XYZ file of C-alpha atoms in Angstrom:
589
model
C 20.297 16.623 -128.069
C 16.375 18.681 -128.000
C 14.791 20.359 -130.131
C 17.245 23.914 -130.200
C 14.600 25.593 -132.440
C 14.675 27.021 -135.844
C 18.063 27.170 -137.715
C 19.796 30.889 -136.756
C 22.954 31.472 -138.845
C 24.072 33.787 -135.616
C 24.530 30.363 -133.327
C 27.431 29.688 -136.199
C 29.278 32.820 -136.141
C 30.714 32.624 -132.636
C 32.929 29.914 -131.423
C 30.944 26.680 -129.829
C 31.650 25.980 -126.362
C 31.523 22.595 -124.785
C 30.352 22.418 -120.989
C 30.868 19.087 -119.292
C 30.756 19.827 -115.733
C 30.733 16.296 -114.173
C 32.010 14.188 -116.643
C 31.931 10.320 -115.907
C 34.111 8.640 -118.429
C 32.637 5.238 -118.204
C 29.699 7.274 -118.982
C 30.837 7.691 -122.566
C 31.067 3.375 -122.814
C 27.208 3.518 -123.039
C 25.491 4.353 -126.375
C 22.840 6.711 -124.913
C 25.978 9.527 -123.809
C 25.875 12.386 -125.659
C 27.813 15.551 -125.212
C 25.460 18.535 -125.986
C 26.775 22.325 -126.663
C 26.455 25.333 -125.182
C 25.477 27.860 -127.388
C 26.462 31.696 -126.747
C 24.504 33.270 -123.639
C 22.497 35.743 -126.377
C 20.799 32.702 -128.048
C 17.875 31.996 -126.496
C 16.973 29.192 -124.359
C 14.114 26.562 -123.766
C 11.488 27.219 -121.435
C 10.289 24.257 -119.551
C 7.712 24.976 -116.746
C 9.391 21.693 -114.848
C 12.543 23.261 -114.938
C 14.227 23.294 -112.029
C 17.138 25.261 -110.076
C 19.778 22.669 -110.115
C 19.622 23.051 -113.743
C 21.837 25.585 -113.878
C 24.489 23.791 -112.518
C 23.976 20.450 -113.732
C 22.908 21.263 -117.596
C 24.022 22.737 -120.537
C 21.871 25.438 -121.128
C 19.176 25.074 -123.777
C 19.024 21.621 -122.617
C 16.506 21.885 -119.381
C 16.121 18.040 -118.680
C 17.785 14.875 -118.523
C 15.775 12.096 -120.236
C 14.620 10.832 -116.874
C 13.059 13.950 -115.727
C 11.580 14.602 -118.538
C 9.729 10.897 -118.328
C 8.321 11.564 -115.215
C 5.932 13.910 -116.436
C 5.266 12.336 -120.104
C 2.406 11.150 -119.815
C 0.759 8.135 -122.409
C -2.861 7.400 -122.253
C -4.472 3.148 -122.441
C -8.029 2.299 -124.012
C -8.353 -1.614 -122.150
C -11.699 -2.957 -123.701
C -12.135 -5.956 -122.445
C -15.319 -8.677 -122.167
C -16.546 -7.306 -119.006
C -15.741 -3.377 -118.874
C -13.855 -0.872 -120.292
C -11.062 1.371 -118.950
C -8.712 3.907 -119.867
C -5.681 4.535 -117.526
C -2.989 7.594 -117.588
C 0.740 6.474 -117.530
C 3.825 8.361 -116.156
C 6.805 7.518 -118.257
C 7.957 5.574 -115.267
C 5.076 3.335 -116.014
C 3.218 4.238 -112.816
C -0.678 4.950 -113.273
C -1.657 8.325 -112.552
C -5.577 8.302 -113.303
C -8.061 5.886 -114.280
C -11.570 4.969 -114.727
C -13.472 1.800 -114.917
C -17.132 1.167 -116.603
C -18.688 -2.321 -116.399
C -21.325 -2.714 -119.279
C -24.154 -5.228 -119.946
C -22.745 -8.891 -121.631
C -25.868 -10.383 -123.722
C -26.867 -14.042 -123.826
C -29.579 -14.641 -126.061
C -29.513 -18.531 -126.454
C -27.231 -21.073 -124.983
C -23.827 -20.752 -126.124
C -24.562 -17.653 -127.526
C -22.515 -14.018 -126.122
C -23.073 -10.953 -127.731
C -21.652 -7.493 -126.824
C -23.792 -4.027 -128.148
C -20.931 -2.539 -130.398
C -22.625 1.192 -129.678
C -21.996 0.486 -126.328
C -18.857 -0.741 -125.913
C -17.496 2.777 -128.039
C -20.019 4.942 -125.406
C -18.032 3.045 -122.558
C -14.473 3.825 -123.569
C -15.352 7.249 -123.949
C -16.970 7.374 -120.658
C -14.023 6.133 -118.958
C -12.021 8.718 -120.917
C -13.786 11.668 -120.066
C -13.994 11.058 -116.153
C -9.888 9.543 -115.909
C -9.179 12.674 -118.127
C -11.303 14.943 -115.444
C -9.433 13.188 -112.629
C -6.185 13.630 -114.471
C -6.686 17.527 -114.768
C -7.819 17.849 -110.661
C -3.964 16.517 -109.997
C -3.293 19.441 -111.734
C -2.372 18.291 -115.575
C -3.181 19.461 -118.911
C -4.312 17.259 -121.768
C -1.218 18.769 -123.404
C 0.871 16.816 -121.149
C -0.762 13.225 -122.943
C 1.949 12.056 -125.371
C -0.060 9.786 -127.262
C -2.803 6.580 -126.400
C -2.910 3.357 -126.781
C -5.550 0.670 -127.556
C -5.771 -2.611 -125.765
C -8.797 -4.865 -126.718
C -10.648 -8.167 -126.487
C -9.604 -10.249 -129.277
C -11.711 -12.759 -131.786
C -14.507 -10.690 -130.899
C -15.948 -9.806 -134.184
C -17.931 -6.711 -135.271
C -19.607 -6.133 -138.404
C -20.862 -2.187 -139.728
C -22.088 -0.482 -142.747
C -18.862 0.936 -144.627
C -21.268 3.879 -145.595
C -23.101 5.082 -142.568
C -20.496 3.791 -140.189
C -23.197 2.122 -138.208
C -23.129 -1.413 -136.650
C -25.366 -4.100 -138.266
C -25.596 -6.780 -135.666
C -24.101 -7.601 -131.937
C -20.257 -7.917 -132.167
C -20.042 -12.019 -131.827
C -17.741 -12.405 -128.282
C -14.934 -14.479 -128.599
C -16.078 -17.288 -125.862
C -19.545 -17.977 -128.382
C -20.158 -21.237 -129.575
C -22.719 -20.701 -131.956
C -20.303 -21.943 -134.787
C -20.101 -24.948 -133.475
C -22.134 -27.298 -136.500
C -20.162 -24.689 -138.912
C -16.728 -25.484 -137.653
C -17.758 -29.622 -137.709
C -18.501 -28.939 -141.442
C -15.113 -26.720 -141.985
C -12.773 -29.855 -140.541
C -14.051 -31.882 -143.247
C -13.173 -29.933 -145.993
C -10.379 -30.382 -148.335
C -7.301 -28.293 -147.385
C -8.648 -28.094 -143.506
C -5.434 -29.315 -142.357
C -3.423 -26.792 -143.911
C -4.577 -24.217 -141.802
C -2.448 -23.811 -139.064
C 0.583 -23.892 -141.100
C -0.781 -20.969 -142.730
C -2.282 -18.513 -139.770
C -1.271 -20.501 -136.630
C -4.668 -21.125 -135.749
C -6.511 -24.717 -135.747
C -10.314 -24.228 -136.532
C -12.684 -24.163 -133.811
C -15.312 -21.547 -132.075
C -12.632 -19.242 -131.147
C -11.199 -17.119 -134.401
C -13.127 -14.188 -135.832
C -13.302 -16.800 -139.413
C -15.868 -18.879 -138.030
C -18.164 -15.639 -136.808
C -18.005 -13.809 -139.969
C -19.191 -16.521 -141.845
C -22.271 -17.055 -139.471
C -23.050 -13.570 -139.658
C -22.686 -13.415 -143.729
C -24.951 -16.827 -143.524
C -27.350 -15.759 -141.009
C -28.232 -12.156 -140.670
C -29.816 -10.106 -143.731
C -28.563 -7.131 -142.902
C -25.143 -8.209 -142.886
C -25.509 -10.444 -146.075
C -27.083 -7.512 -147.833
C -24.387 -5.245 -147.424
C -21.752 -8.194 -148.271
C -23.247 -8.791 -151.501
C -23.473 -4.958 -152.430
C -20.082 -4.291 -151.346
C -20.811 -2.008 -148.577
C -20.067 -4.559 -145.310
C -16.902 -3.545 -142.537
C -15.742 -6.393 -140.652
C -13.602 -5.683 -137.666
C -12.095 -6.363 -134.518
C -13.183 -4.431 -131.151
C -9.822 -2.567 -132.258
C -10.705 -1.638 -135.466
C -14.213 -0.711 -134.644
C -12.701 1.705 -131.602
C -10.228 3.303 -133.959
C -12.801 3.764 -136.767
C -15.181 5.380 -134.431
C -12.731 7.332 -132.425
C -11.399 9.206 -135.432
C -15.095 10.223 -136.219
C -16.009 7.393 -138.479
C -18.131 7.283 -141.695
C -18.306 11.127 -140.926
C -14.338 11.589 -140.505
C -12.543 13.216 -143.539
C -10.346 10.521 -144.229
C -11.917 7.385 -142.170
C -9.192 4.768 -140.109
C -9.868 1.235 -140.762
C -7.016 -0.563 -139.511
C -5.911 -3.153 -137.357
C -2.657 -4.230 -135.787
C -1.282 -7.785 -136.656
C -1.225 -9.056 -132.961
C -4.738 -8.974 -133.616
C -5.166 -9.719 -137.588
C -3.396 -12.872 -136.138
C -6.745 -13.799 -134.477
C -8.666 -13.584 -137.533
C -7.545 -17.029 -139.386
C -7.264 -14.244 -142.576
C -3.569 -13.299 -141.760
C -0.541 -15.123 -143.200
C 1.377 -15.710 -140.220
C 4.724 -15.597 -142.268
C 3.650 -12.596 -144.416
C 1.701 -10.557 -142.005
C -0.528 -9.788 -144.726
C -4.111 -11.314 -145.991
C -3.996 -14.673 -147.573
C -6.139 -15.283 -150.571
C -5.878 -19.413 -149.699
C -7.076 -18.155 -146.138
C -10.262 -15.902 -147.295
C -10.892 -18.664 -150.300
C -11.568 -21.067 -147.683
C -13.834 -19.173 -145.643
C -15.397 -17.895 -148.705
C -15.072 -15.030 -147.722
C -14.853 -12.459 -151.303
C -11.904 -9.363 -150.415
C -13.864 -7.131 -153.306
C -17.261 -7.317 -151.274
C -16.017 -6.764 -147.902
C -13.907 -3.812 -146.154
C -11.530 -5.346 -144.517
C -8.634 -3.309 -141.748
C -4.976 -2.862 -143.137
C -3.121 -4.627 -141.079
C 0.026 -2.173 -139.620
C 2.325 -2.617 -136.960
C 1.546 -2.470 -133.399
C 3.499 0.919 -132.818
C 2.768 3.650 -135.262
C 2.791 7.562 -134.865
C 0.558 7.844 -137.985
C -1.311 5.048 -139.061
C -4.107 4.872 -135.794
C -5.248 8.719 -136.359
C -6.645 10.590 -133.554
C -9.327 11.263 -131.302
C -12.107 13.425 -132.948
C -13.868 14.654 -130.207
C -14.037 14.016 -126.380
C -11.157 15.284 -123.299
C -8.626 14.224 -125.776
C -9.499 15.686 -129.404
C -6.569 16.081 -131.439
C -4.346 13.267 -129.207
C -2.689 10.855 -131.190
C -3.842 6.829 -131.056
C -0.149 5.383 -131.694
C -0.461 2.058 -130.678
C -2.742 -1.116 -130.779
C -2.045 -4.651 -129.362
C -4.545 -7.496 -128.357
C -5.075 -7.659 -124.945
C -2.529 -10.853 -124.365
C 0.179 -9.705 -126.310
C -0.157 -6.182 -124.683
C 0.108 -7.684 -121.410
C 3.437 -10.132 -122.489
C 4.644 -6.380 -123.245
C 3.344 -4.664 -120.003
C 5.440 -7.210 -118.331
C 8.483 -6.859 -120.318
C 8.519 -10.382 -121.927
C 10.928 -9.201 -124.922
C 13.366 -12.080 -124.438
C 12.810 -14.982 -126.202
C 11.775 -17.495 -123.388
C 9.928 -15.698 -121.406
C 6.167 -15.996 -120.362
C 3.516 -14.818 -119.118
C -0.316 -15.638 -117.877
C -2.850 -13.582 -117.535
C -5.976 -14.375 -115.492
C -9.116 -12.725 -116.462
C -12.528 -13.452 -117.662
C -9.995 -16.036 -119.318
C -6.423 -17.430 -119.141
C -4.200 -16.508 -121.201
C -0.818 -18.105 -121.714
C 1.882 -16.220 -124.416
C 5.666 -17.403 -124.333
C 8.129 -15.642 -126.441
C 9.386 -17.941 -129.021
C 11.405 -14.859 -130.861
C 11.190 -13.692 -134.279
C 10.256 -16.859 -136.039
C 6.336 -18.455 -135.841
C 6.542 -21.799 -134.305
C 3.662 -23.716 -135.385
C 2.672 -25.970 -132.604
C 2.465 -29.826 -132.568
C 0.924 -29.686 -129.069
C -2.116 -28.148 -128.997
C -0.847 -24.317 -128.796
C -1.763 -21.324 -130.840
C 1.122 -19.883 -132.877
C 0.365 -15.814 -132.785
C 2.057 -12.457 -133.467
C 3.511 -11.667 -129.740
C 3.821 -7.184 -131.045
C 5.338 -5.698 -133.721
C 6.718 -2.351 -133.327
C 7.684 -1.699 -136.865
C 10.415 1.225 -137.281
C 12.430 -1.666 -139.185
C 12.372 -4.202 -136.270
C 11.392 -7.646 -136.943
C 7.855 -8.882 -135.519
C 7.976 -11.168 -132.531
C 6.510 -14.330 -132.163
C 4.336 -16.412 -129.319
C 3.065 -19.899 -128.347
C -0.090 -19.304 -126.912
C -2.248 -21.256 -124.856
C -6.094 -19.966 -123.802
C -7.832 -21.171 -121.147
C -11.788 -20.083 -121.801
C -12.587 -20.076 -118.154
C -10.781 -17.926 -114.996
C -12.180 -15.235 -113.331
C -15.674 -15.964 -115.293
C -16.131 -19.154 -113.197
C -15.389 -17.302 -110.013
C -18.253 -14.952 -111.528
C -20.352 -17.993 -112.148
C -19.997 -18.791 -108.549
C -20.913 -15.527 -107.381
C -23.810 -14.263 -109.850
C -25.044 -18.306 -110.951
C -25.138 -19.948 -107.540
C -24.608 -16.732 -104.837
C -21.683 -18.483 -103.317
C -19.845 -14.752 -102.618
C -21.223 -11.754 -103.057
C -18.343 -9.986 -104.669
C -15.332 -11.676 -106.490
C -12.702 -11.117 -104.093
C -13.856 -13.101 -101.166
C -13.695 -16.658 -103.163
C -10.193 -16.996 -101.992
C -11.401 -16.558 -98.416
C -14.389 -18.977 -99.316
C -11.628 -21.556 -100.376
C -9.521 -21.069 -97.602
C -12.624 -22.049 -94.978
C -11.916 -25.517 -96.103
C -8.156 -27.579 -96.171
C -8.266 -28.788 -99.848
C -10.765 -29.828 -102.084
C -11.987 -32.313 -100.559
C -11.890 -34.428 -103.399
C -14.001 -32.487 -105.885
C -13.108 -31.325 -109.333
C -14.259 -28.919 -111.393
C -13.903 -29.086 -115.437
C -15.148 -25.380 -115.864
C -15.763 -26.364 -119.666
C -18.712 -23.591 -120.406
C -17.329 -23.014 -123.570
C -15.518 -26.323 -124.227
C -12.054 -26.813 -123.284
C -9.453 -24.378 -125.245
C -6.088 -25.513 -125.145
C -3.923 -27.897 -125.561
C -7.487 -30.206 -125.413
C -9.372 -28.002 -128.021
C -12.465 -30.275 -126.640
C -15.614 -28.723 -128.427
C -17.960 -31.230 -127.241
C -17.661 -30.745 -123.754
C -19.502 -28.686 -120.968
C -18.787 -27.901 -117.342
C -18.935 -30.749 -115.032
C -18.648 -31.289 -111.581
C -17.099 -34.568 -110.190
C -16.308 -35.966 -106.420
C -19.119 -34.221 -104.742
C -20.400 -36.336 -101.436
C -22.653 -35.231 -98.509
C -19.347 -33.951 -97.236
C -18.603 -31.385 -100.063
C -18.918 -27.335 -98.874
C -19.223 -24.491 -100.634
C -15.434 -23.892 -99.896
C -14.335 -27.243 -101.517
C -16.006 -26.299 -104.925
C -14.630 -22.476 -104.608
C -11.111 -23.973 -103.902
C -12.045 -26.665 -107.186
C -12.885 -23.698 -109.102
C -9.736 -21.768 -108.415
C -7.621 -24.891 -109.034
C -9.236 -26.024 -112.388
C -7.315 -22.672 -113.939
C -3.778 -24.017 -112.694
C -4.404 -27.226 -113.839
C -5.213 -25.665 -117.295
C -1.919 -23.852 -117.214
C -0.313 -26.812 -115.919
C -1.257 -28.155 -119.356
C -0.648 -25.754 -121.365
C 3.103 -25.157 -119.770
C 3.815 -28.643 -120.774
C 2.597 -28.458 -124.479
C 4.868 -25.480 -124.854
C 8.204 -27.218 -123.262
C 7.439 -30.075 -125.928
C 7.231 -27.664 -128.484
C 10.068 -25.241 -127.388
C 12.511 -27.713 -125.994
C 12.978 -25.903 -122.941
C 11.772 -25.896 -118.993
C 9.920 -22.294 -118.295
C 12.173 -21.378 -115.193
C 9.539 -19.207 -113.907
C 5.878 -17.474 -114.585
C 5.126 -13.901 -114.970
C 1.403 -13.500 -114.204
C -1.201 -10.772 -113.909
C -4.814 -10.021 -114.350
C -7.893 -9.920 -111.587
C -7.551 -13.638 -110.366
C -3.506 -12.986 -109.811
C -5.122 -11.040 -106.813
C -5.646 -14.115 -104.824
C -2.544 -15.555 -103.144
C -4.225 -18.997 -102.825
C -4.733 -19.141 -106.249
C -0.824 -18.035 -107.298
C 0.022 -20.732 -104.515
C -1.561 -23.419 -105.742
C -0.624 -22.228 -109.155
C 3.228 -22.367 -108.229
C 3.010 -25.671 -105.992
C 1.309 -27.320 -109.547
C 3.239 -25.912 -111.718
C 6.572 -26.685 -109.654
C 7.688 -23.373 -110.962
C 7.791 -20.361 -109.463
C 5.203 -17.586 -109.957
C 5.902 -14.338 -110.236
C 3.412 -11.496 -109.752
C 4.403 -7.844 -109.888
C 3.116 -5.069 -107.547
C 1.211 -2.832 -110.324
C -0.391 -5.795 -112.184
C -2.401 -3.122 -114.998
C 0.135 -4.889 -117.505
C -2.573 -5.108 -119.883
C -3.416 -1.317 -120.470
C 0.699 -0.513 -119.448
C 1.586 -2.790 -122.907
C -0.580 -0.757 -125.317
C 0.876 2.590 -123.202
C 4.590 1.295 -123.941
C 3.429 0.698 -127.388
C 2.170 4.228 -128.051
C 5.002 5.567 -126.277
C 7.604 4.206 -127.958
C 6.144 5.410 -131.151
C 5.911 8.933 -129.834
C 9.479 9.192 -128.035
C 8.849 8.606 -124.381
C 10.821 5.640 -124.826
C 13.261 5.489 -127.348
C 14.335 1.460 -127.602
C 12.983 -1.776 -125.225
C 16.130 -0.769 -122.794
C 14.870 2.194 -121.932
C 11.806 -0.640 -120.180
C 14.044 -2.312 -118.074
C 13.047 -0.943 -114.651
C 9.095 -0.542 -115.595
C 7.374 -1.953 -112.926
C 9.986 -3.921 -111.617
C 9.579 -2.861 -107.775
C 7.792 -5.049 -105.289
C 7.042 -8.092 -106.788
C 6.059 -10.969 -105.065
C 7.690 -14.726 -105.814
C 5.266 -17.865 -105.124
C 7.999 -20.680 -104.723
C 6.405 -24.138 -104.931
C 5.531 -25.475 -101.589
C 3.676 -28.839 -101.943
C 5.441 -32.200 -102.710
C 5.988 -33.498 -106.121
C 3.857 -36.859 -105.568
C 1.071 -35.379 -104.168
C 1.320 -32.609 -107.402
C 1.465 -34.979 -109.701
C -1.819 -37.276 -107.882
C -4.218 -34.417 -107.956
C -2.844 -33.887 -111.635
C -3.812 -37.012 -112.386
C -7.153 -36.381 -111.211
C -7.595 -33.509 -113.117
C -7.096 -35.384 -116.710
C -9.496 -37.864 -115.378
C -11.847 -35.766 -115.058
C -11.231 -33.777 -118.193
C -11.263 -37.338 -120.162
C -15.041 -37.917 -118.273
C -16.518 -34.444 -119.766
C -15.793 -35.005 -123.223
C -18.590 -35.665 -125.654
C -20.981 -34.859 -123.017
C -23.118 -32.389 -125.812
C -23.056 -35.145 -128.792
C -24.533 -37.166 -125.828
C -27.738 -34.360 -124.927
C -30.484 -35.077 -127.329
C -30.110 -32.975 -130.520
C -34.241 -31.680 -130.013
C -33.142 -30.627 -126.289
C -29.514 -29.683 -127.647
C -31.187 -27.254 -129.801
């Protein structure tokens, strides 16, 4: 109905007049039709600067918008962290971006295998992008006052460690790609109980899960074991670590430590089924809950439990929601049916399908995750996941390693100089091969290269190796599911090139579908702070975000010659395992 203000006894004492001017009475079938009164012309009414003349006519007065005006000018903010840069984009309630800005920072590589992010700078980087989307936001002529609420959208596994005291980082935040764990996780499979895992948290063990980092970092670095063993270490997150040092940190009245169970899912310390710590979980990583702050996990949508921005363009604006960067972009797309998928390809690939509000614990390879929880007595949703460790980073390998482009975006024309692949394939293993292979031992490997092969056949390799990756992973999750995907939502930088959604559709043999405003990512944490804050009020009031001018890629090639080059591919992926137990262990090291 609105907020009619403070409670006046007058507004009671005359009679109440209903106003209905155009009344539709299959109107009053749906649930969202309300009849609102018309209080007495003396009682004041609401003053709305977007009111507008029709009003008059068309409202009841004291009522000065219908829930779709009023959305076009609520406004939600999005924090996207992610391994390369850091963003934050301004939402209409249409789910149309009004402002952003953009901030590429430095990713560290110390030793082979190793990848490393400066925790300091990641925070400085958000609130850089902040400040000058914020700045762009008022120039269109805004106020902050017209920001609803933000949400946070972050890397995931990517682990960061700090000094419960002085709020103050005490190494690199470990990125989730790093393979340093590597002889760790070897020792971790043999232990008793190391098959129980997955049953528990939905994870297998390998170099991907926060688990496995932690524990270096406890093993390894003084600093960190120090203020383990006197009770004074904060593990986090890139979420956690935001939130903490957005509300002010160590120096904040009441400090935030908290984390949302999309992401507590990528920890290996959450009870899928419970969505709460598991002591069997921490016991087995040894990891000791009375030395070591750990984030309380709460639901993905919140108007409470994130805080609020201390200080910046936005001090006093509410954080109300928090999803890992996968699951936030299953809900930019609007993947709230069970059955539906999505992949997103960035400096990864990232696979989630909706499996509903049940885990299903994968015999195939996948991950089983939280998919969002929006709490307000809804159940949590569930995903199969697959991750692919390699996308748009190998197209940056080509680019920055071997000066093949000079900026991203012209690999697809690079592929397209050439007809096919001329027979090369490209395992883009850097980090192993995540799902469903989970092949730790191997590294990126080139095969079919003659005197013949161009720069445009291993661009066009490169492009392909991520659709043969989600090729796989697609097939794990039918096994799992019982059920043919019918079609392929997809998003992220690499979506970009047509070539690529092509070739992803003619391997596949489904069709891809890629929509016209592909910032899903930052739009999932948006919907997730927005619903907590009342721009939306339920998932239905979603069903026309970002629906408009998407493009279908329907499959194109032939079945047999699909299913040769397929073949290929798991040759070649059979040929680059156990290339590092191969490499000397002196020159290994």
């Amino acid at each position: 109905m609105g907020d009619l203000g403070n409670f006046n006894p007058i507004r009671f004492e005359q009679g109440m007049v209903i106003d209905i001017p155009t009344l539709n009475l299959d109107s009053l079938k749906k649930p969202e039709a309300t009849i609102t009164p018309l209080y007495p012309d003396h009682i004041p009414t609401l003053e709305t600067p977007n009111q507008h003349p029709h009003h008059t006519k068309h409202l009841p007065r004291g009522i000065d918008e219908t829930p779709e005006e009023q959305r076009r000018h609520w406004f939600v903010g999005s924090i996207d962290q992610g391994t390369t840069s850091s963003r934050f984009l301004i939402f209409n309630g249409e789910g149309d971006p009004v402002a952003s800005h953009q901030l590429e920072f430095e990713n560290l590589y110390p030793k082979s295998g190793w990848h490393e992010h400066e925790p300091l700078e990641l925070l400085a980087s958000v609130e850089e992008c902040i400040d000058e989307a914020m700045r762009k936001f008022v120039d269109l002529g805004y106020r902050k006052s017209d920001i609803r609420s933000i949400g946070i959208t972050n890397q995931r596994e990517t682990t960061v460690v700090w000094d419960n005291i002085t709020g103050e980082p005490l190494y690199n935040a470990i990125v989730w790609p790093d393979t340093r764990t590597k002889d760790l996780v070897r020792d971790l499979k043999s232990r008793d109980q190391a098959d129980t895992l997955t049953d528990l948290c939905g994870l297998p063990l390998s170099t991907y899960p926060s688990s496995v980092k932690l524990m270096w970092l406890i093993e390894n670095v003084d600093a960190v074991k120090q203020a383990y063993e006197e009770g004074r270490l904060a593990f986090g997150t890139v979420d956690s670590w935001l939130i903490y040092k957005l509300n002010g940190g160590a120096k904040a009245e009441k400090p935030v430590h908290v984390t949302d169970s999309t992401n507590a899912s990528r920890t290996m310390f959450m009870n899928l089924h419970t969505l709460q710590y598991d002591d069997n979980l921490l016991k087995f990583f040894g990891i000791d809950r009375n030395k070591i702050h750990l984030p309380k996990i709460v639901p993905s949508s919140d108007p409470c439990c994130f805080g609020k921005i201390a200080k910046g363009a936005l001090s006093g604006v509410r954080i109300a929601g928090c999803l890992g960067d996968q699951s936030s972009a299953l809900v930019g797309q609007c993947g709230f049916s069970p059955g539906q998928a999505k992949n997103t390809y960035g400096t990864g690939c990232f696979l989630l399908y909706n499996v509903g509000t049940k885990p299903v614990i994968s015999k195939y390879g996948l991950l089983a995750t939280v998919a969002y929880d929006f709490g307000g007595g809804r159940k949590p949703v569930y995903a199969l996941e697959g991750s692919i460790a390699v996308a748009g980073s190998g197209v940056k390998f080509l680019m920055n390693n071997l000066g093949f482009v000079d900026k991203s975006s012209a690999i697809t024309d690079l592929a397209e100089s050439v007809d096919d692949n001329g027979g090369v394939v490209f395992v883009t293993a850097f980090s192993g091969l995540f799902a469903p292979y989970w092949i730790d031992d191997a590294k990126g490997t080139l095969f079919g290269i003659t005197q013949h092969t161009q720069k445009g056949h291993i661009a066009r390799a490169t492009l392909e190796a991520t659709c043969f990756q989600t090729k796989a992973i697609l097939d794990a999750m039918e096994k799992d599911s019982n059920a043919k995907l019918e079609s392929l939502a997809v998003d992220g930088g690499l979506s970009n090139s047509d070539l690529c959604m092509q070739t992803q559709a003619d391997i596949t043999g489904i069709p891809v579908d890629r929509p016209r405003m592909r910032e899903t990512t930052a739009l999932g944490a948006a919907i997730a702070a927005g619903l907590a804050t009342g721009v939306w009020k339920e998932l239905n009031d979603l069903k026309d975000v970002n629906r408009a001018g998407r493009k279908v890629f329907k499959p194109k090639m032939e079945r047999k010659q699909a299913k040769k080059l397929i073949k290929k591919w798991e040759q070649a992926v059979e040929m680059s395992r156990g290339w590092v137990n191969e490499a000397a262990d002196g020159e290994e090291e």
